[in-house]
Short mmCIF file of C-alpha atoms in Angstrom, two decimals:
data_model
loop_
_atom_site.label_atom_id
_atom_site.label_comp_id
_atom_site.label_asym_id
_atom_site.label_seq_id
_atom_site.Cartn_x
_atom_site.Cartn_y
_atom_site.Cartn_z
CA MET V 1 -210.77 -105.24 2.83
CA SER V 2 -210.88 -101.03 2.49
CA THR V 3 -208.98 -98.64 0.33
CA PRO V 4 -206.85 -96.59 2.63
CA GLN V 5 -207.46 -92.99 2.43
CA PRO V 6 -205.67 -90.34 0.49
CA LYS V 7 -202.72 -88.89 2.77
CA TRP V 8 -204.40 -85.52 2.02
CA LYS V 9 -207.32 -85.97 3.67
CA ARG V 10 -205.81 -88.04 6.50
CA ILE V 11 -204.01 -84.65 7.25
CA VAL V 12 -206.75 -82.70 6.82
CA LEU V 13 -208.70 -85.23 9.48
CA LEU V 14 -205.98 -84.78 12.10
CA ILE V 15 -206.15 -80.68 11.60
CA LEU V 16 -209.83 -81.06 12.22
CA HIS V 17 -209.58 -83.07 15.17
CA GLN V 18 -206.52 -81.76 16.74
CA TRP V 19 -207.84 -78.24 15.69
CA LEU V 20 -206.93 -76.50 19.01
CA ILE V 21 -203.71 -77.34 19.13
CA PHE V 22 -203.10 -76.33 15.51
CA GLY V 23 -205.06 -72.93 16.29
CA ILE V 24 -203.01 -72.19 19.45
CA GLY V 25 -199.81 -72.31 16.94
CA LEU V 26 -201.80 -70.44 14.66
CA ALA V 27 -202.15 -67.61 17.23
CA CYS V 28 -198.46 -67.79 18.37
CA LEU V 29 -197.39 -67.15 14.42
CA LEU V 30 -199.84 -64.86 14.12
CA ALA V 31 -198.77 -62.63 17.53
CA TYR V 32 -195.09 -62.86 16.29
CA LEU V 33 -195.68 -61.88 12.45
CA PHE V 34 -198.45 -58.87 13.64
CA PRO V 35 -197.65 -58.06 17.24
CA ASN V 36 -199.37 -54.52 17.26
CA VAL V 37 -202.29 -55.46 16.00
CA ALA V 38 -203.36 -57.51 19.08
CA LYS V 39 -201.34 -56.07 21.84
CA HIS V 40 -202.32 -53.97 24.47
CA GLY V 41 -203.55 -50.30 23.29
CA GLY V 42 -202.98 -51.94 19.47
CA VAL V 43 -204.76 -51.61 16.36
CA ILE V 44 -208.14 -53.82 17.68
CA ARG V 45 -207.65 -52.53 21.04
CA SER V 46 -207.35 -56.11 22.85
CA GLU V 47 -207.86 -54.92 25.99
CA TYR V 48 -211.69 -54.12 25.52
CA SER V 49 -212.38 -55.77 22.22
CA ILE V 50 -211.02 -59.15 23.53
CA LEU V 51 -210.34 -59.25 27.35
CA TYR V 52 -213.69 -57.81 27.85
CA GLY V 53 -215.69 -59.24 24.26
CA ALA V 54 -214.43 -62.81 23.85
CA VAL V 55 -214.48 -63.41 27.90
CA ALA V 56 -217.94 -62.21 27.61
CA ILE V 57 -218.94 -64.02 25.14
CA VAL V 58 -217.22 -67.40 26.84
CA PHE V 59 -219.64 -67.09 30.06
CA LEU V 60 -222.47 -66.07 28.06
CA ILE V 61 -221.94 -69.36 26.29
CA SER V 62 -222.10 -71.29 29.63
CA GLY V 63 -224.91 -69.68 31.13
CA LEU V 64 -226.73 -70.69 27.69
CA SER V 65 -225.09 -74.10 28.24
CA ILE V 66 -225.75 -75.10 31.83
CA PRO V 67 -228.79 -75.98 33.65
CA GLN V 68 -229.68 -73.87 36.80
CA ASP V 69 -230.14 -76.91 39.00
CA LYS V 70 -226.51 -78.30 38.03
CA LEU V 71 -224.86 -74.89 38.21
CA VAL V 72 -226.38 -74.42 41.64
CA ARG V 73 -225.79 -77.78 43.24
CA GLN V 74 -221.93 -77.29 42.20
CA LEU V 75 -222.08 -73.99 43.91
CA PHE V 76 -223.04 -75.68 47.29
CA ASN V 77 -220.71 -78.50 46.43
CA TRP V 78 -217.91 -77.53 49.52
CA ARG V 79 -215.78 -80.16 49.62
CA LEU V 80 -215.07 -79.51 45.96
CA HIS V 81 -214.46 -75.82 46.78
CA PHE V 82 -211.92 -76.80 49.64
CA LEU V 83 -210.16 -79.21 47.74
CA VAL V 84 -209.56 -76.74 44.97
CA GLN V 85 -208.70 -73.67 46.63
CA VAL V 86 -206.53 -75.46 48.96
CA THR V 87 -204.86 -76.78 45.49
CA SER V 88 -204.98 -73.45 43.81
CA PHE V 89 -203.91 -71.19 46.72
CA LEU V 90 -201.63 -73.40 49.48
CA PHE V 91 -200.71 -76.55 47.12
CA ILE V 92 -199.45 -74.92 44.28
CA PRO V 93 -197.41 -71.93 45.75
CA ALA V 94 -195.87 -74.34 48.02
CA LEU V 95 -194.73 -76.77 44.88
CA VAL V 96 -193.15 -73.35 42.91
CA LEU V 97 -191.80 -72.18 46.27
CA ALA V 98 -189.76 -75.23 46.65
CA VAL V 99 -189.00 -75.08 43.16
CA VAL V 100 -187.80 -71.38 43.30
CA HIS V 101 -185.65 -72.21 46.78
CA ALA V 102 -183.94 -74.83 44.65
CA ILE V 103 -182.83 -72.47 41.78
CA LEU V 104 -181.34 -69.62 43.73
CA ALA V 105 -179.39 -72.70 46.08
CA GLY V 106 -177.90 -74.18 42.56
CA ASP V 107 -177.78 -70.78 40.77
CA LYS V 108 -174.99 -68.53 42.32
CA ASP V 109 -174.80 -66.97 39.44
CA ALA V 110 -178.24 -66.22 38.49
CA ARG V 111 -178.52 -67.61 35.30
CA ILE V 112 -181.93 -68.09 35.74
CA ASP V 113 -183.81 -64.49 35.31
CA ARG V 114 -184.85 -63.72 38.90
CA ALA V 115 -188.05 -61.77 37.38
CA VAL V 116 -188.89 -65.19 36.24
CA LEU V 117 -188.62 -66.57 39.46
CA ALA V 118 -190.69 -63.90 41.22
CA GLY V 119 -193.14 -64.32 37.89
CA TYR V 120 -193.70 -67.96 38.70
CA ILE V 121 -194.30 -67.23 42.59
CA PHE V 122 -197.12 -64.40 41.48
CA THR V 123 -198.67 -66.85 39.01
CA ALA V 124 -198.78 -69.79 41.50
CA CYS V 125 -200.06 -67.40 43.98
CA THR V 126 -202.73 -66.06 41.35
CA PRO V 127 -206.34 -67.90 41.26
CA THR V 128 -207.11 -69.82 37.63
CA THR V 129 -207.91 -68.02 34.64
CA ILE V 130 -211.69 -67.06 34.02
CA ALA V 131 -212.05 -68.25 30.88
CA SER V 132 -209.71 -70.50 29.38
CA ASN V 133 -210.47 -73.03 32.53
CA VAL V 134 -213.88 -73.06 31.24
CA VAL V 135 -213.18 -73.85 27.95
CA MET V 136 -210.71 -76.46 28.65
CA THR V 137 -212.78 -78.22 30.93
CA ARG V 138 -215.74 -78.35 28.39
CA SER V 139 -213.18 -79.61 25.50
CA ALA V 140 -211.84 -82.35 27.52
CA GLY V 141 -215.30 -83.23 28.68
CA GLY V 142 -215.38 -82.12 32.09
CA ASP V 143 -217.68 -80.98 34.49
CA ASP V 144 -218.19 -77.36 32.94
CA ALA V 145 -220.65 -76.19 35.82
CA ALA V 146 -217.85 -77.33 38.76
CA ALA V 147 -215.13 -75.33 36.44
CA LEU V 148 -217.46 -72.24 36.20
CA ALA V 149 -218.06 -72.59 40.06
CA GLU V 150 -214.42 -72.93 40.96
CA VAL V 151 -213.46 -69.73 38.49
CA LEU V 152 -216.04 -67.69 40.29
CA ILE V 153 -214.98 -68.30 44.07
CA ALA V 154 -211.52 -68.30 42.89
CA ASN V 155 -211.61 -64.89 41.22
CA ILE V 156 -213.21 -63.25 44.07
CA LEU V 157 -210.69 -64.43 46.78
CA GLY V 158 -208.03 -63.89 44.43
CA PRO V 159 -207.99 -59.90 44.89
CA PHE V 160 -208.10 -60.05 48.45
CA VAL V 161 -205.16 -63.53 48.47
CA THR V 162 -202.49 -62.93 45.80
CA ALA V 163 -201.21 -59.43 46.55
CA GLY V 164 -200.20 -60.19 50.48
CA TRP V 165 -199.37 -63.89 49.59
CA THR V 166 -197.15 -63.15 46.89
CA VAL V 167 -195.16 -60.70 48.93
CA THR V 168 -195.00 -63.20 51.70
CA LEU V 169 -193.56 -66.04 50.17
CA LEU V 170 -191.15 -64.35 48.00
CA PRO V 171 -187.42 -65.08 48.98
CA ALA V 172 -186.15 -63.01 51.80
CA SER V 173 -182.79 -61.57 49.57
CA GLU V 174 -182.13 -58.37 48.01
CA GLU V 175 -182.91 -59.78 45.16
CA PHE V 176 -186.31 -59.65 45.19
CA GLU V 177 -186.48 -56.57 46.98
CA VAL V 178 -187.63 -54.86 44.21
CA TRP V 179 -190.81 -56.81 44.06
CA ARG V 180 -191.49 -56.96 47.40
CA ASP V 181 -191.75 -52.72 47.43
CA GLN V 182 -194.11 -52.36 45.19
CA ASN V 183 -196.81 -52.54 47.81
CA GLY V 184 -198.42 -48.62 46.84
CA ASP V 185 -202.40 -48.47 46.63
CA LEU V 186 -204.47 -51.33 45.43
CA THR V 187 -207.73 -49.92 45.46
CA SER V 188 -207.01 -49.18 41.03
CA MET V 189 -206.32 -53.06 40.90
CA TYR V 190 -209.12 -54.36 43.33
CA ARG V 191 -211.49 -51.67 40.71
CA ASP V 192 -210.45 -53.37 37.82
CA VAL V 193 -210.65 -56.87 38.78
CA PHE V 194 -214.11 -56.39 40.02
CA LYS V 195 -214.96 -54.23 37.15
CA GLN V 196 -214.06 -57.37 34.66
CA LEU V 197 -215.62 -59.69 36.83
CA GLY V 198 -218.66 -58.23 36.58
CA LEU V 199 -218.63 -57.10 33.58
CA ALA V 200 -217.37 -60.01 31.24
CA VAL V 201 -218.34 -62.86 33.89
CA LEU V 202 -221.32 -62.06 36.03
CA ILE V 203 -223.39 -60.43 33.87
CA PRO V 204 -223.10 -62.43 30.71
CA LEU V 205 -223.72 -65.06 32.84
CA ALA V 206 -226.79 -64.26 34.26
CA VAL V 207 -228.23 -63.20 30.74
CA GLY V 208 -227.51 -66.67 29.74
CA GLN V 209 -228.90 -68.07 32.55
CA MET V 210 -232.08 -66.08 32.14
CA VAL V 211 -232.68 -67.14 28.68
CA ARG V 212 -231.82 -70.86 29.30
CA PHE V 213 -234.60 -70.53 32.32
CA PHE V 214 -237.52 -68.90 30.02
CA TRP V 215 -236.79 -71.09 26.87
CA PRO V 216 -234.90 -74.53 28.12
CA GLU V 217 -235.77 -76.79 25.60
CA ARG V 218 -235.20 -74.30 22.46
CA THR V 219 -232.04 -73.18 24.46
CA ALA V 220 -230.54 -76.06 24.78
CA HIS V 221 -231.02 -77.17 20.71
CA VAL V 222 -229.73 -74.37 19.89
CA ILE V 223 -226.74 -75.05 21.64
CA GLN V 224 -226.37 -78.78 20.63
CA LYS V 225 -227.44 -77.98 16.67
CA TYR V 226 -224.89 -75.24 15.94
CA LYS V 227 -222.12 -76.24 18.14
CA ILE V 228 -221.99 -72.89 20.14
CA ALA V 229 -220.16 -74.08 22.46
CA LYS V 230 -216.73 -74.17 19.62
CA ILE V 231 -217.33 -70.78 19.50
CA GLY V 232 -215.87 -70.37 23.23
CA THR V 233 -212.59 -72.19 22.05
CA VAL V 234 -212.12 -69.71 19.21
CA CYS V 235 -212.58 -67.10 22.04
CA LEU V 236 -209.91 -68.88 24.40
CA LEU V 237 -207.20 -68.59 20.68
CA LEU V 238 -208.11 -65.11 20.62
CA MET V 239 -206.59 -64.54 24.07
CA ILE V 240 -203.90 -66.57 23.43
CA TRP V 241 -203.19 -64.19 20.68
CA VAL V 242 -203.38 -61.59 22.71
CA THR V 243 -201.20 -62.50 25.60
CA PHE V 244 -198.26 -63.52 22.82
CA SER V 245 -199.07 -60.08 20.68
CA SER V 246 -198.20 -58.42 24.21
CA CYS V 247 -195.19 -60.20 24.38
CA PHE V 248 -193.66 -60.14 21.26
CA ALA V 249 -194.16 -56.03 20.86
CA THR V 250 -192.86 -55.59 24.17
CA GLY V 251 -189.71 -57.68 23.36
CA ALA V 252 -190.16 -59.57 26.60
CA LEU V 253 -188.91 -63.13 25.09
CA LYS V 254 -185.69 -61.61 23.54
CA ALA V 255 -184.54 -60.01 27.23
CA LEU V 256 -184.85 -63.37 28.84
CA SER V 257 -181.39 -65.48 28.79
CA THR V 258 -181.17 -68.54 26.74
CA GLU V 259 -181.16 -70.71 29.90
CA THR V 260 -183.94 -68.72 31.50
CA VAL V 261 -186.16 -69.64 28.32
CA VAL V 262 -184.83 -73.40 28.49
CA PHE V 263 -185.78 -73.39 32.12
CA VAL V 264 -189.33 -72.31 31.58
CA VAL V 265 -190.20 -74.66 28.65
CA LEU V 266 -188.83 -77.49 30.64
CA PHE V 267 -190.64 -76.49 34.04
CA ASN V 268 -193.73 -75.81 32.63
CA ILE V 269 -193.66 -79.44 31.07
CA ALA V 270 -193.06 -80.63 33.84
CA LEU V 271 -195.69 -79.20 35.85
CA TYR V 272 -198.34 -80.33 33.21
CA VAL V 273 -196.88 -83.71 33.01
CA PHE V 274 -197.00 -83.74 37.39
CA LEU V 275 -200.54 -82.28 37.56
CA THR V 276 -202.08 -84.24 35.03
CA ALA V 277 -200.51 -87.55 35.52
#
């Protein structure tokens, strides 16, 4: 009969096994306590050090980890492209839009902040996030080459699709006119998006693929032996830290009503359950 493990050891093993969840909690706590450190324009200038640096590391690791033939095969997987992009740009916006209209019909007193509803529509029309998608797919044991291919395609299409699609789907009521009218010059937006896509995604990915092409066995050995992929997960935590630091620094969360916060929490849980069931 085996001796039961001490309680402290079981707690340590739980933390090690679920370290990503605990890491997210720690990132949020640090953002709440010290928001000025990682906010945009803060102490560490996270808009460069994290949003460029950490993302570049994620895609450098992806380039080092994924065999060229596997990546090329997924880049020409047209069925997958069709399924993922239709889900991203048509199904998700339709689902969110239906929920938004249901809320507008039942919430005549505007207890749910209309800015949050507009934000949900914008988010639904936005392509999947660049780094977190790849990291989470890899952490879950999924096909990171497929995730990488879809991220690249979606974020090339996104700048051309998102703005017009969002304006089209915004409800035709006076409450949403303030966002519908924000149709100025998009040149700077396109420039910034493709600048980050090139510097933080394509160049690191290409460098990683070149290294793997010339030294495939040695690269795979180092990636496996030193668990380099874990660094990508740490980078994801850094990006979560940056996001919440900016939220807490600007007081965005405090400006929301209790009803809005409850709605956001419950709706996000419902989306997670529905889309992952």
